[in-house]
Tab-separated table of C-alpha atoms in Angstrom:
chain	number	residue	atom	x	y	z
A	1	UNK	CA	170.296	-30.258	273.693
A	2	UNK	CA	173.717	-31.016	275.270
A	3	UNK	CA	175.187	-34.630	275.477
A	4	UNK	CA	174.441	-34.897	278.895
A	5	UNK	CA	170.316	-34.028	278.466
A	6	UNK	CA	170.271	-35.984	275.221
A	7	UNK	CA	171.500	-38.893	277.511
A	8	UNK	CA	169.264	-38.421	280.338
A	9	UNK	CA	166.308	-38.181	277.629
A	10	UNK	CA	167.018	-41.718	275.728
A	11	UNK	CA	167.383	-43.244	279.584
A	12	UNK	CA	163.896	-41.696	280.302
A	13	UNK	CA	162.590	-43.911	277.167
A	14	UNK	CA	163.453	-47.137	278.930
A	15	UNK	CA	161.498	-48.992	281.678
A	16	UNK	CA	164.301	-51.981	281.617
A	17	UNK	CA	167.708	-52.215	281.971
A	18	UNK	CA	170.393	-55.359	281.504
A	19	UNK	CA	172.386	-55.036	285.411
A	20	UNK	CA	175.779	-55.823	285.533
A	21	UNK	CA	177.484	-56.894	288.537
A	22	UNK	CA	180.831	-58.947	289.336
A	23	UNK	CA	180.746	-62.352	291.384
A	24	UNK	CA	182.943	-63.232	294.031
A	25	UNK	CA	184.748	-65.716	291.275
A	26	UNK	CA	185.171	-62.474	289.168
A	27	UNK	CA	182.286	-63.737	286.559
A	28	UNK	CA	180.519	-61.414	285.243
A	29	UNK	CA	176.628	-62.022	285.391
A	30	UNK	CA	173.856	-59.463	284.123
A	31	UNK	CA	170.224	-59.680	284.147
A	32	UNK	CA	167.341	-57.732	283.223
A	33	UNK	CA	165.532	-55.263	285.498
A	34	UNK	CA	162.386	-52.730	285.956
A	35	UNK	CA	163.572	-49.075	285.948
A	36	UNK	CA	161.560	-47.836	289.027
A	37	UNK	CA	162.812	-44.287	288.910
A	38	UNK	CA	165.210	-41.702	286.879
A	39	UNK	CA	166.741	-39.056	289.045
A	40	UNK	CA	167.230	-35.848	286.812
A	41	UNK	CA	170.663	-36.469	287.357
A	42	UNK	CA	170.700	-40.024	285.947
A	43	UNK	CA	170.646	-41.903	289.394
A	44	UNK	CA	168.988	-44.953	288.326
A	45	UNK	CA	166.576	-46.924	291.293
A	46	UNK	CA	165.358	-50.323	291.056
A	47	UNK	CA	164.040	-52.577	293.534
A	48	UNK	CA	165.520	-56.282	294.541
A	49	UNK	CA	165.286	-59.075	296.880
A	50	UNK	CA	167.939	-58.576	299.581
A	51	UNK	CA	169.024	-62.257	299.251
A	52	UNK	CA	169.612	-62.130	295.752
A	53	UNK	CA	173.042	-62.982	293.575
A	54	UNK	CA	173.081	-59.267	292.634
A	55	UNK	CA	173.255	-58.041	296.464
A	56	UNK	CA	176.071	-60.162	297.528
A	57	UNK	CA	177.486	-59.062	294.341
A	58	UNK	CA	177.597	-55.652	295.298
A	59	UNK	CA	178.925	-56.356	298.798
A	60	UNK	CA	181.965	-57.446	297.177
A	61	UNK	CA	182.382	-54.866	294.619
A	62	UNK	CA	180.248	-51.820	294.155
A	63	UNK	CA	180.895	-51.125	290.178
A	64	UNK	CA	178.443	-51.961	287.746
A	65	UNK	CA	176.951	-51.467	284.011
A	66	UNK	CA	173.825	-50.541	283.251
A	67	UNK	CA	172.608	-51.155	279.140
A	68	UNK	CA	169.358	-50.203	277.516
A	69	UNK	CA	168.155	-51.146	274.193
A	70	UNK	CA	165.180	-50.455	272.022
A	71	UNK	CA	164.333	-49.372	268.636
A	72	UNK	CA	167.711	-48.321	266.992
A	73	UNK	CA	168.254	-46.422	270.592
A	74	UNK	CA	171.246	-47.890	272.946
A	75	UNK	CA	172.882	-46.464	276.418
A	76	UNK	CA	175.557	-47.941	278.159
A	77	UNK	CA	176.260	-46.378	281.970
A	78	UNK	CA	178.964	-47.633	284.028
A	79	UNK	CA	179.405	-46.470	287.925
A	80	UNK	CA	178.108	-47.662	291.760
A	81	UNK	CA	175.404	-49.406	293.028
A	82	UNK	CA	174.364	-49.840	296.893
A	83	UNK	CA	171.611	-51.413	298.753
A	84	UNK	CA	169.075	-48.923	300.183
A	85	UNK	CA	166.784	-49.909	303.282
A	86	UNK	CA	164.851	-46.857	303.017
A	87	UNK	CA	161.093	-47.680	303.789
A	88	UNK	CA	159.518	-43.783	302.631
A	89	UNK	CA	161.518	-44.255	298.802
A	90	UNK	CA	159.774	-47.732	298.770
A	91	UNK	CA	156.259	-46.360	299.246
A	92	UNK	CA	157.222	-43.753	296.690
A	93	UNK	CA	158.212	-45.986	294.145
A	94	UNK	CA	156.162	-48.940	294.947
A	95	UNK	CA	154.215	-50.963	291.779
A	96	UNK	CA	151.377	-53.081	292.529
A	97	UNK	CA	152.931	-54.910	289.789
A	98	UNK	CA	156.624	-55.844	291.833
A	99	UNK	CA	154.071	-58.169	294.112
A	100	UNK	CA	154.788	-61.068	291.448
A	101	UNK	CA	158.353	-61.011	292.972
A	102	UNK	CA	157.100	-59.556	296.279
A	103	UNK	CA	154.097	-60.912	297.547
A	104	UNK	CA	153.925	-59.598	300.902
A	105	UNK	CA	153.971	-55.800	299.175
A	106	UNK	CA	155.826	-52.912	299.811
A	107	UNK	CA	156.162	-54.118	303.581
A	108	UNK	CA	158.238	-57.065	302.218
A	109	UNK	CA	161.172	-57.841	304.279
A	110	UNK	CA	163.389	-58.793	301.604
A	111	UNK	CA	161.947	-55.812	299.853
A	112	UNK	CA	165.151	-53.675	299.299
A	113	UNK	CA	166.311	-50.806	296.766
A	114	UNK	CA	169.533	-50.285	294.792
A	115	UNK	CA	170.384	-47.206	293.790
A	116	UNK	CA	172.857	-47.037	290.728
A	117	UNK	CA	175.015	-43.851	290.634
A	118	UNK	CA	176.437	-43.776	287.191
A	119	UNK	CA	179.960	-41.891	286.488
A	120	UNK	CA	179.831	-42.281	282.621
A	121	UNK	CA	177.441	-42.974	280.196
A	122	UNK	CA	177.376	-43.503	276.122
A	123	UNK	CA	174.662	-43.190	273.920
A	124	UNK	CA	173.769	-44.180	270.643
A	125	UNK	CA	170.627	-42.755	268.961
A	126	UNK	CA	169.523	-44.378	265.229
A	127	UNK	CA	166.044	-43.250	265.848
A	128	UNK	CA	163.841	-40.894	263.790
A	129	UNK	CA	165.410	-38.200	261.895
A	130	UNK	CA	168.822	-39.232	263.763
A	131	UNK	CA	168.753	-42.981	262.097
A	132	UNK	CA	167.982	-41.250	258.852
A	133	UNK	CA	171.114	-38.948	259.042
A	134	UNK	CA	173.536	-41.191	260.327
A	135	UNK	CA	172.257	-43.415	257.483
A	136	UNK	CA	173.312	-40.507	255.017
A	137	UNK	CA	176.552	-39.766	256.908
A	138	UNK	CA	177.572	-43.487	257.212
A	139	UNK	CA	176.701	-44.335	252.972
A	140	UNK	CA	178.768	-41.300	252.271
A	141	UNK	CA	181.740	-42.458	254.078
A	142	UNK	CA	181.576	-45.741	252.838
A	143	UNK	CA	181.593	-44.466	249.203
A	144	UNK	CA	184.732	-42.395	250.079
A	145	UNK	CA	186.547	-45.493	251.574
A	146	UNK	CA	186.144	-43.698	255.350
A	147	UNK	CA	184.577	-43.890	258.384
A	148	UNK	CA	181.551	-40.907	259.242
A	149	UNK	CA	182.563	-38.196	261.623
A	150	UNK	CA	180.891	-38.684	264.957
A	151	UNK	CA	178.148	-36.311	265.712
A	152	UNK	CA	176.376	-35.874	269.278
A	153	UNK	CA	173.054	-35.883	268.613
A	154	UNK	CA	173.825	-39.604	267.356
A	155	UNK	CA	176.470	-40.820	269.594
A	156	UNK	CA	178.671	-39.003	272.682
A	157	UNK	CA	180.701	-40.287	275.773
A	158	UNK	CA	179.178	-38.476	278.755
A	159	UNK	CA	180.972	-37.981	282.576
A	160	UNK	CA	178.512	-37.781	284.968
């Protein structure tokens, strides 16, 4: 498996994410969100209220982080996010369970989508056999006084 699939495999694992966005005061401010859909090419969806922090956020500048984090598995994705009115992608991805923050349903007028186009990811994968190698690889190095080599199927920098 190449970097790139190994990435878009530990993103498939996730159903949240930790959004990062920059204020208008330059603070950054992050929050946790559903994963409503992978793209095959890592295009990340979620869905938002159109009056929320995040939005106006983006109006003011479009970069943003995405992290995930679960069971010794962590991805980090930076690149673009937009609002998307696009009323046939929110019947597709609808969840009956989104009508806790969107009562009205799918129909919901402040009912919108952001799309995040990533540009660069990084992964880090301590799970299963790769937790038990790195394990290995990082006791060895510490013995020897060093640090362990880096090896893909653990860690990798990706371009999108």
């Amino acid at each position: 498996m190449d970097k790139h699939e190994k990435l878009i495999d530990l993103i498939s694992d996730f159903d949240h994410a930790m959004l990062v966005t920059r204020a208008s005061d330059g603070a950054i401010g992050s929050r946790p969100m559903a994963v409503a859909q992978l793209e095959d090419d890592g295009d990340l969806w979620f869905v938002t209220d159109r009056n929320s922090g995040k939005v106006a956020d983006l109006m003011l500048d479009d970069d943003v982080a995405v992290t995930m984090q679960g069971s010794n598995k962590f991805v980090s994705l930076s690149g673009k996010a937009h609002a998307v009115d696009d009323q046939a992608k929110i019947d597709e991805l609808w969840n009956e369970a989104w009508k806790v923050w969107f009562p009205e349903g799918k129909s919901s007028p402040s009912l919108v989508l952001l799309r995040v186009e990533p540009t660069r990811g990084e992964y880090w994968d301590n799970s299963g056999a790769s937790g038990i190698k790195y394990l290995v690889k990082a006791g060895k190095a510490y013995l020897q006084g060093e640090r362990p080599e880096k090896d893909a199927s653990i860690n990798a920098s990706v371009s999108m």
